[in-house]
């Protein structure tokens, strides 16, 4: 080749060969899941292109194989009849191990439960709940579900429970209700009566009676004296003593208020209604007091011996009985004598009044029925062989207790003896009558409960080691005190001993109780002690 000339042929041949080499290079195999139109650049050593699963007709990727299998089985199961389903389930369960069977059981159990109360009409559900007598069961049932709680908030259920437990609603004034679990204004609590709240309060009170309560206050008298009389009502506790004094306390907190002085001898009988108090004693006088001012309004003379018993008909009329064997009917509003009731031959020891009729028991072994309007003796009740120490009267039946160790039941209309109650072995000195139930306490230490429809003793309680000096009962309990110094609480239905009410002393003189409070007067370590016990739910729920 001549110098200075450049051949362009060779380079053309090389370029041709290079182009041929590129065009003959083999292409990568086509991947069905890869769409090269999605690549934004030519293949490079960069990361591998992303693979996208195929898109279904609906626009969603197909499910994984296990989900597809479950869906297939589920659809096949739904297409089976009941017998085929049972066979398949049996085969599957037989193939399960213990762990899997436990899982199946836990999964199935909640789905097999049914709320039977929710499936029934509300009237039937409430009727079923009305058979539950235990409030603790109802309380637990209210925690089952919101529906059960709404059922148990129904007033009908709690009203029935109040009836079964003898939790009567007081008819005079709407009771003050305890605080509800949810906050309510004072106005709403006073304006709307709730049987549920009423039951709750009464249930707590009953529980406190059985298991405790608290001593509200204790008074220890600085001077000696025997307690002869006690009355506890809505506002006051009034105590008469043989040291000529009458002490008045506030029933709400037991605090001392005042002392009435004026009698010249021991006070042996008293009674008050509202703010009017009448008392009588060894000075042979009957005194009429205004409790608010402590003023003695009248001093009524006439008896010639100790005034041993006294009862008020109302704030206008009072009747006193004396060891001079007479009864006197007084107009205490005007301070004058209305009638002198004479006929007994010995001391008038006890009396009871109902309406215009007063009955008196005497040491002459007889009882007499008097009309206090006319002063006439209606009947003379004869039959006891010894002195009469106690009497009870409900307007229809008269019961007398005697030193001859018997109690007798009399008809007020005819004066006939309806029955002789025998069983005590000594003086029957304590009586209380309510409806057809009579409770007697004797110097033999026994308490007996009688059904006056049959004149049969239904409970005989060996209560005290010495004389029963005082007792009181209501629909649920008996509280008794004795010369052995013990104050005991008993179940009136079974006669079972529940507990000691307070620390024992030397002797118990008087006791009285209401729904939420009790007062006991006893001698302890040579001193006169008064204790006020409180069982109210309002004070113990904190």
C-alpha positions as semicolon CSV with decimal commas, in nm:
position;residue;x (nm);y (nm);z (nm)
1;X;0,000;0,000;0,000
2;X;0,143;0,335;-0,096
3;X;0,256;0,558;0,179
4;X;0,022;0,843;0,269
5;X;-0,296;0,658;0,179
6;X;-0,530;0,533;0,435
7;X;-0,754;0,234;0,371
8;X;-1,105;0,262;0,501
9;X;-1,207;-0,087;0,396
10;X;-1,071;-0,268;0,694
11;X;-1,253;-0,061;0,945
12;X;-1,574;-0,119;0,754
13;X;-1,516;-0,490;0,767
14;X;-1,464;-0,477;1,148
15;X;-1,768;-0,269;1,203
16;X;-1,971;-0,510;1,002
17;X;-1,845;-0,799;1,201
18;X;-1,928;-0,619;1,528
19;X;-2,277;-0,539;1,410
20;X;-2,329;-0,898;1,309
21;X;-2,208;-1,012;1,644
22;X;-2,460;-0,794;1,823
23;X;-2,753;-0,894;1,610
24;X;-2,675;-1,264;1,649
25;X;-2,663;-1,247;2,030
26;X;-2,934;-1,473;2,182
27;X;-3,232;-1,307;2,358
28;X;-3,328;-1,406;2,717
29;X;-3,624;-1,643;2,747
30;X;-3,959;-1,474;2,779
31;X;-4,091;-1,474;3,134
32;X;-4,469;-1,495;3,133
33;X;-4,510;-1,289;3,457
34;X;-4,282;-1,008;3,336
35;X;-4,408;-0,726;3,126
36;X;-4,115;-0,541;2,976
37;X;-4,333;-0,243;2,910
38;X;-4,313;-0,171;3,281
39;X;-3,935;-0,119;3,275
40;X;-3,833;0,243;3,249
41;X;-3,476;0,168;3,133
42;X;-3,280;-0,094;2,952
43;X;-3,138;-0,388;3,148
44;X;-2,839;-0,285;3,353
45;X;-2,641;-0,441;3,630
46;X;-2,895;-0,281;3,862
47;X;-3,127;-0,503;4,082
48;X;-3,349;-0,752;3,910
49;X;-3,679;-0,627;3,779
50;X;-3,985;-0,661;4,013
51;X;-4,222;-0,947;3,939
52;X;-4,600;-0,881;3,962
53;X;-4,851;-1,163;4,019
54;X;-5,119;-1,202;3,758
55;X;-5,436;-0,994;3,803
56;X;-5,769;-1,169;3,830
57;X;-6,075;-1,072;3,635
58;X;-6,200;-0,874;3,934
59;X;-5,879;-0,679;3,957
60;X;-5,747;-0,853;4,272
61;X;-5,453;-1,090;4,300
62;X;-5,552;-1,453;4,349
63;X;-5,552;-1,577;4,713
64;X;-5,271;-1,788;4,850
65;X;-5,316;-2,163;4,812
66;X;-5,418;-2,221;5,178
67;X;-5,690;-1,957;5,161
68;X;-5,808;-2,099;4,833
69;X;-5,829;-2,441;4,992
70;X;-6,027;-2,310;5,293
71;X;-6,266;-2,133;5,062
72;X;-6,316;-2,445;4,857
73;X;-6,383;-2,656;5,168
74;X;-6,620;-2,397;5,310
75;X;-6,820;-2,376;4,992
76;X;-6,832;-2,752;4,969
77;X;-6,948;-2,775;5,332
78;X;-7,224;-2,527;5,272
79;X;-7,351;-2,731;4,980
80;X;-7,384;-3,045;5,194
81;X;-7,698;-3,154;5,372
82;X;-7,708;-3,190;5,752
83;X;-7,611;-3,560;5,761
84;X;-7,314;-3,506;5,531
85;X;-7,196;-3,216;5,742
86;X;-7,211;-3,428;6,057
87;X;-7,009;-3,706;5,894
88;X;-6,744;-3,462;5,776
89;X;-6,719;-3,298;6,118
90;X;-6,687;-3,637;6,284
91;X;-6,404;-3,731;6,052
92;X;-6,227;-3,403;6,115
93;X;-6,263;-3,428;6,491
94;X;-6,138;-3,784;6,494
95;X;-5,828;-3,660;6,316
96;X;-5,754;-3,390;6,578
97;X;-5,508;-3,418;6,862
98;X;-5,578;-3,299;7,219
99;X;-5,451;-2,946;7,165
100;X;-5,670;-2,904;6,861
101;X;-5,974;-3,045;7,039
102;X;-5,923;-2,797;7,325
103;X;-5,913;-2,516;7,071
104;X;-6,237;-2,643;6,914
105;X;-6,402;-2,669;7,255
106;X;-6,302;-2,315;7,356
107;X;-6,419;-2,186;7,023
108;X;-6,756;-2,362;7,034
109;X;-6,853;-2,315;7,402
110;X;-6,936;-1,942;7,393
111;X;-7,144;-1,997;7,079
112;X;-7,358;-2,260;7,252
113;X;-7,455;-2,027;7,541
114;X;-7,794;-1,859;7,528
115;X;-7,938;-1,584;7,745
116;X;-8,269;-1,747;7,831
117;X;-8,396;-1,435;8,007
118;X;-8,330;-1,228;7,697
119;X;-8,515;-1,478;7,476
120;X;-8,826;-1,470;7,697
121;X;-9,084;-1,192;7,725
122;X;-8,987;-0,941;7,994
123;X;-9,291;-1,034;8,204
124;X;-9,178;-1,398;8,221
125;X;-8,819;-1,297;8,294
126;X;-8,933;-1,083;8,587
127;X;-9,156;-1,364;8,710
128;X;-8,858;-1,602;8,712
129;X;-8,646;-1,352;8,904
130;X;-8,925;-1,311;9,160
131;X;-8,852;-1,663;9,289
132;X;-8,500;-1,565;9,399
133;X;-8,513;-1,490;9,769
134;X;-8,142;-1,434;9,833
135;X;-8,028;-1,074;9,771
136;X;-7,666;-1,187;9,727
137;X;-7,775;-1,408;9,437
138;X;-7,956;-1,115;9,278
139;X;-7,650;-0,898;9,324
140;X;-7,429;-1,152;9,147
141;X;-7,688;-1,196;8,872
142;X;-7,683;-0,823;8,800
143;X;-7,316;-0,863;8,699
144;X;-7,391;-1,120;8,426
145;X;-7,482;-0,872;8,154
146;X;-7,625;-0,528;8,093
147;X;-7,962;-0,684;8,013
148;X;-7,974;-0,875;8,342
149;X;-7,874;-0,560;8,526
150;X;-8,159;-0,368;8,363
151;X;-8,401;-0,645;8,465
152;X;-8,280;-0,637;8,823
153;X;-8,329;-0,263;8,840
154;X;-8,702;-0,323;8,802
155;X;-8,892;-0,207;9,110
156;X;-9,132;-0,502;9,100
157;X;-8,851;-0,748;9,179
158;X;-8,732;-0,550;9,480
159;X;-9,084;-0,484;9,605
160;X;-9,148;-0,861;9,615
161;X;-8,818;-0,909;9,796
162;X;-8,916;-0,644;10,053
163;X;-9,242;-0,831;10,116
164;X;-9,066;-1,166;10,159
165;X;-8,815;-1,022;10,404
166;X;-9,087;-0,826;10,590
167;X;-8,919;-0,496;10,503
168;X;-9,234;-0,287;10,522
169;X;-9,246;0,067;10,397
170;X;-9,355;0,310;10,665
171;X;-9,692;0,452;10,569
172;X;-9,661;0,787;10,746
173;X;-9,367;0,962;10,582
174;X;-9,159;0,861;10,284
175;X;-8,845;0,716;10,438
176;X;-8,513;0,890;10,405
177;X;-8,325;0,674;10,161
178;X;-7,958;0,587;10,181
179;X;-7,721;0,728;9,921
180;X;-7,754;0,547;9,591
181;X;-7,444;0,389;9,428
182;X;-7,468;0,661;9,164
183;X;-7,481;1,023;9,268
184;X;-7,824;1,178;9,305
185;X;-7,922;1,517;9,430
186;X;-8,090;1,535;9,773
187;X;-8,411;1,651;9,613
188;X;-8,433;1,346;9,388
189;X;-8,369;1,109;9,677
190;X;-8,648;1,256;9,885
191;X;-8,901;1,288;9,603
192;X;-8,880;0,938;9,455
193;X;-8,916;0,623;9,660
194;X;-8,708;0,326;9,545
195;X;-8,779;-0,026;9,667
196;X;-8,428;-0,127;9,565
197;X;-8,271;0,142;9,785
198;X;-8,519;0,066;10,062
199;X;-8,432;-0,303;10,051
200;X;-8,061;-0,226;10,042
201;X;-8,084;-0,009;10,352
202;X;-8,300;-0,251;10,546
203;X;-8,079;-0,544;10,450
204;X;-7,771;-0,365;10,583
205;X;-7,961;-0,277;10,902
206;X;-8,061;-0,642;10,952
207;X;-7,704;-0,753;10,892
208;X;-7,583;-0,502;11,150
209;X;-7,834;-0,635;11,402
210;X;-7,697;-0,984;11,357
211;X;-7,328;-0,908;11,337
212;X;-7,252;-0,584;11,514
213;X;-7,353;-0,227;11,467
214;X;-7,185;0,020;11,699
215;X;-7,224;0,176;12,040
216;X;-7,340;0,529;11,970
217;X;-7,291;0,661;12,323
218;X;-7,248;0,535;12,678
219;X;-7,373;0,729;12,980
220;X;-7,261;0,638;13,331
221;X;-7,471;0,790;13,607
222;X;-7,262;0,969;13,871
223;X;-7,519;0,888;14,140
224;X;-7,670;0,557;14,234
225;X;-8,024;0,473;14,140
226;X;-8,241;0,197;14,006
227;X;-8,401;0,248;13,665
228;X;-8,775;0,195;13,706
229;X;-8,914;0,303;13,369
230;X;-8,801;0,366;13,013
231;X;-8,964;0,492;12,696
232;X;-8,801;0,534;12,357
233;X;-8,993;0,702;12,076
234;X;-8,926;0,911;11,768
235;X;-8,751;1,204;11,934
236;X;-8,658;1,121;12,292
237;X;-8,535;0,858;12,529
238;X;-8,695;0,915;12,871
239;X;-8,563;0,737;13,180
240;X;-8,736;0,734;13,519
241;X;-8,538;0,644;13,831
242;X;-8,604;0,574;14,194
243;X;-8,390;0,875;14,292
244;X;-8,676;1,116;14,200
245;X;-8,523;1,214;13,862
246;X;-8,638;1,188;13,502
247;X;-8,358;1,207;13,245
248;X;-8,421;1,297;12,881
249;X;-8,186;1,210;12,592
250;X;-8,188;1,273;12,218
251;X;-8,280;0,953;12,035
252;X;-8,082;1,045;11,722
253;X;-7,739;1,064;11,883
254;X;-7,803;0,953;12,242
255;X;-7,682;1,282;12,386
256;X;-7,812;1,406;12,719
257;X;-8,067;1,691;12,696
258;X;-8,210;1,766;13,041
259;X;-8,334;1,635;13,374
260;X;-8,685;1,691;13,509
261;X;-8,696;1,738;13,884
262;X;-8,995;1,789;14,110
263;X;-9,102;1,449;14,238
264;X;-9,037;1,401;14,607
265;X;-9,008;1,025;14,576
266;X;-8,894;0,766;14,328
267;X;-9,049;0,779;13,979
268;X;-9,213;0,444;13,908
269;X;-9,421;0,508;13,596
270;X;-9,412;0,745;13,300
271;X;-9,525;0,786;12,942
272;X;-9,503;1,062;12,683
273;X;-9,679;1,142;12,357
274;X;-9,526;1,412;12,136
275;X;-9,406;1,677;12,379
276;X;-9,635;1,589;12,672
277;X;-9,494;1,368;12,949
278;X;-9,689;1,223;13,241
279;X;-9,516;1,065;13,541
280;X;-9,610;0,915;13,876
281;X;-9,420;0,782;14,175
282;X;-9,379;0,724;14,544
283;X;-9,491;1,078;14,634
284;X;-9,847;0,974;14,524
285;X;-9,854;1,255;14,266
286;X;-9,916;1,252;13,892
287;X;-9,718;1,523;13,715
288;X;-9,771;1,661;13,365
289;X;-9,460;1,800;13,194
290;X;-9,375;1,996;12,882
291;X;-9,063;1,825;12,751
292;X;-8,952;2,125;12,546
293;X;-8,949;2,372;12,833
294;X;-8,901;2,118;13,117
295;X;-9,193;2,292;13,289
296;X;-9,425;2,096;13,517
297;X;-9,767;2,209;13,398
298;X;-9,983;2,026;13,655
299;X;-9,944;1,831;13,976
300;X;-10,244;1,600;14,009
301;X;-10,333;1,488;14,361
302;X;-10,575;1,218;14,468
303;X;-10,393;0,887;14,510
304;X;-10,316;0,789;14,867
305;X;-10,025;0,558;14,787
306;X;-9,751;0,504;14,528
307;X;-9,852;0,550;14,167
308;X;-9,730;0,217;14,026
309;X;-9,864;0,222;13,669
310;X;-9,962;0,488;13,419
311;X;-10,083;0,499;13,057
312;X;-10,183;0,777;12,817
313;X;-10,466;0,748;12,566
314;X;-10,353;1,063;12,388
315;X;-10,224;1,410;12,473
316;X;-10,549;1,481;12,660
317;X;-10,634;1,169;12,864
318;X;-10,417;0,966;13,102
319;X;-10,497;0,685;13,347
320;X;-10,296;0,613;13,663
321;X;-10,303;0,302;13,885
322;X;-10,190;0,301;14,246
323;X;-10,113;0,084;14,541
324;X;-10,425;0,236;14,695
325;X;-10,620;-0,014;14,475
326;X;-10,776;0,255;14,253
327;X;-10,736;0,389;13,903
328;X;-10,790;0,752;13,816
329;X;-10,872;0,901;13,476
330;X;-10,727;1,249;13,424
331;X;-10,775;1,528;13,175
332;X;-10,408;1,627;13,152
333;X;-10,480;1,917;12,919
334;X;-10,683;2,089;13,190
335;X;-10,532;1,920;13,495
336;X;-10,848;1,772;13,645
337;X;-10,987;1,434;13,749
338;X;-11,249;1,276;13,524
339;X;-11,323;0,940;13,690
340;X;-11,224;0,739;13,994
341;X;-11,221;0,368;13,902
342;X;-11,267;0,169;14,224
343;X;-11,318;-0,203;14,262
344;X;-10,980;-0,372;14,307
345;X;-10,906;-0,497;14,655
346;X;-10,527;-0,463;14,639
347;X;-10,254;-0,272;14,458
348;X;-10,302;-0,204;14,088
349;X;-9,974;-0,343;13,950
350;X;-10,013;-0,306;13,572
351;X;-10,243;-0,167;13,305
352;X;-10,283;-0,129;12,929
353;X;-10,504;0,104;12,728
354;X;-10,657;0,071;12,383
355;X;-10,901;0,331;12,259
356;X;-11,158;0,402;12,529
357;X;-11,092;0,075;12,715
358;X;-10,833;0,024;12,985
359;X;-10,751;-0,313;13,147
360;X;-10,585;-0,336;13,487
361;X;-10,414;-0,619;13,675
362;X;-10,400;-0,631;14,051
363;X;-10,246;-0,811;14,345
364;X;-10,603;-0,920;14,429
365;X;-10,557;-1,190;14,157
366;X;-10,811;-1,031;13,923
367;X;-10,804;-0,813;13,615
368;X;-11,072;-0,560;13,530
369;X;-11,193;-0,404;13,205
370;X;-11,299;-0,039;13,227
371;X;-11,461;0,215;13,001
372;X;-11,269;0,538;13,061
373;X;-11,541;0,754;12,907
374;X;-11,813;0,643;13,147
375;X;-11,594;0,510;13,429
376;X;-11,786;0,180;13,420
377;X;-11,629;-0,159;13,500
378;X;-11,720;-0,380;13,202
379;X;-11,575;-0,716;13,316
380;X;-11,397;-0,875;13,609
381;X;-11,149;-1,140;13,492
382;X;-11,116;-1,408;13,758
383;X;-10,914;-1,727;13,743
384;X;-10,560;-1,665;13,865
385;X;-10,458;-1,808;14,199
386;X;-10,197;-1,544;14,279
387;X;-10,106;-1,183;14,210
388;X;-10,112;-1,046;13,856
389;X;-9,785;-0,875;13,763
390;X;-9,814;-0,817;13,388
391;X;-10,083;-0,751;13,129
392;X;-10,110;-0,710;12,749
393;X;-10,405;-0,585;12,547
394;X;-10,453;-0,535;12,171
395;X;-10,816;-0,421;12,173
396;X;-10,953;-0,772;12,129
397;X;-10,753;-1,013;12,343
398;X;-10,630;-0,958;12,697
399;X;-10,338;-1,159;12,837
400;X;-10,243;-1,159;13,204
401;X;-9,929;-1,300;13,368
402;X;-9,932;-1,410;13,729
403;X;-9,723;-1,532;14,019
404;X;-9,908;-1,864;13,983
405;X;-9,668;-1,931;13,685
406;X;-9,943;-1,917;13,422
407;X;-10,062;-1,670;13,162
408;X;-10,430;-1,647;13,075
409;X;-10,597;-1,525;12,757
410;X;-10,929;-1,342;12,787
411;X;-11,192;-1,204;12,554
412;X;-11,240;-0,831;12,586
413;X;-11,600;-0,851;12,458
414;X;-11,723;-1,128;12,690
415;X;-11,468;-1,140;12,970
416;X;-11,440;-1,519;12,929
417;X;-11,109;-1,701;12,965
418;X;-11,003;-1,831;12,623
419;X;-10,702;-2,028;12,736
420;X;-10,454;-2,103;13,013
421;X;-10,089;-2,099;12,899
422;X;-9,884;-2,330;13,117
423;X;-9,513;-2,402;13,100
424;X;-9,333;-2,147;13,314
425;X;-9,229;-2,265;13,657
426;X;-9,232;-1,925;13,828
427;X;-9,370;-1,572;13,801
428;X;-9,469;-1,462;13,448
429;X;-9,351;-1,103;13,478
430;X;-9,299;-1,002;13,114
431;X;-9,556;-1,002;12,833
432;X;-9,574;-0,864;12,482
433;X;-9,858;-0,928;12,239
434;X;-9,865;-0,863;11,866
435;X;-10,133;-1,016;11,647
436;X;-10,152;-1,386;11,724
437;X;-9,800;-1,400;11,869
438;X;-9,743;-1,371;12,242
439;X;-9,398;-1,370;12,404
440;X;-9,369;-1,430;12,777
441;X;-9,071;-1,404;13,009
442;X;-9,056;-1,557;13,354
443;X;-8,857;-1,552;13,673
444;X;-8,746;-1,903;13,576
445;X;-8,524;-1,742;13,311
446;X;-8,728;-1,884;13,024
447;X;-8,882;-1,711;12,725
448;X;-9,178;-1,875;12,558
449;X;-9,336;-1,791;12,222
450;X;-9,705;-1,874;12,192
451;X;-9,942;-1,900;11,898
452;X;-10,271;-1,765;12,032
453;X;-10,471;-1,915;11,747
454;X;-10,400;-2,258;11,897
455;X;-10,279;-2,150;12,246
456;X;-9,974;-2,365;12,180
457;X;-9,614;-2,289;12,277
458;X;-9,411;-2,288;11,954
459;X;-9,072;-2,202;12,107
460;X;-8,928;-2,254;12,453
461;X;-8,601;-2,068;12,507
462;X;-8,378;-2,117;12,810
463;X;-8,269;-1,755;12,791
464;X;-8,117;-1,647;13,123
465;X;-7,973;-1,793;13,440
466;X;-8,201;-1,571;13,647
467;X;-8,525;-1,375;13,608
468;X;-8,614;-1,220;13,274
469;X;-8,642;-0,853;13,369
470;X;-8,732;-0,707;13,028
471;X;-8,802;-0,815;12,672
472;X;-8,922;-0,678;12,341
473;X;-8,984;-0,838;12,002
474;X;-9,074;-0,754;11,644
475;X;-9,123;-0,959;11,326
476;X;-8,763;-1,084;11,325
477;X;-8,607;-1,079;11,668
478;X;-8,646;-1,088;12,044
479;X;-8,419;-0,885;12,270
480;X;-8,418;-0,991;12,635
481;X;-8,244;-0,880;12,952
482;X;-8,211;-1,063;13,279
483;X;-8,095;-1,042;13,636
484;X;-7,788;-1,236;13,525
485;X;-7,666;-0,912;13,359
486;X;-7,686;-1,038;12,999
487;X;-7,869;-0,880;12,705
488;X;-7,935;-1,137;12,435
489;X;-8,066;-1,137;12,080
490;X;-8,284;-1,425;11,954
491;X;-8,440;-1,527;11,624
492;X;-8,815;-1,519;11,678
493;X;-8,893;-1,779;11,411
494;X;-8,647;-2,045;11,520
495;X;-8,579;-1,942;11,879
496;X;-8,205;-1,963;11,810
497;X;-7,957;-1,750;12,000
498;X;-7,789;-1,493;11,772
499;X;-7,550;-1,298;11,993
500;X;-7,491;-1,090;12,304
501;X;-7,595;-0,731;12,242
502;X;-7,333;-0,569;12,467
503;X;-7,093;-0,634;12,751
504;X;-7,271;-0,799;13,040
505;X;-7,324;-0,632;13,377
506;X;-7,460;-0,716;13,719
507;X;-7,830;-0,679;13,629
508;X;-8,033;-0,547;13,337
509;X;-8,314;-0,310;13,432
510;X;-8,476;-0,193;13,109
511;X;-8,435;-0,211;12,732
512;X;-8,613;-0,076;12,427
513;X;-8,541;-0,080;12,056
514;X;-8,659;0,061;11,725
515;X;-8,570;-0,027;11,367
516;X;-8,214;0,106;11,378
517;X;-8,142;0,177;11,746
518;X;-8,156;0,010;12,083
519;X;-8,125;0,140;12,440
520;X;-8,020;-0,073;12,734
521;X;-7,999;0,030;13,100
522;X;-7,809;-0,194;13,337
523;X;-7,595;-0,200;13,644
524;X;-7,227;-0,257;13,573
525;X;-6,960;-0,251;13,841
526;X;-7,201;-0,089;14,084
527;X;-7,289;0,203;13,850
528;X;-7,597;0,275;13,639
529;X;-7,502;0,257;13,269
530;X;-7,706;0,351;12,964
531;X;-7,585;0,243;12,620
532;X;-7,738;0,353;12,289
533;X;-7,664;0,107;12,008
534;X;-7,690;0,206;11,642
535;X;-7,748;-0,029;11,346
536;X;-7,828;0,221;11,073
537;X;-7,690;0,163;10,722
538;X;-7,624;0,535;10,683
539;X;-7,365;0,527;10,955
540;X;-7,189;0,199;10,874
541;X;-7,147;0,190;10,499
542;X;-6,831;0,404;10,489
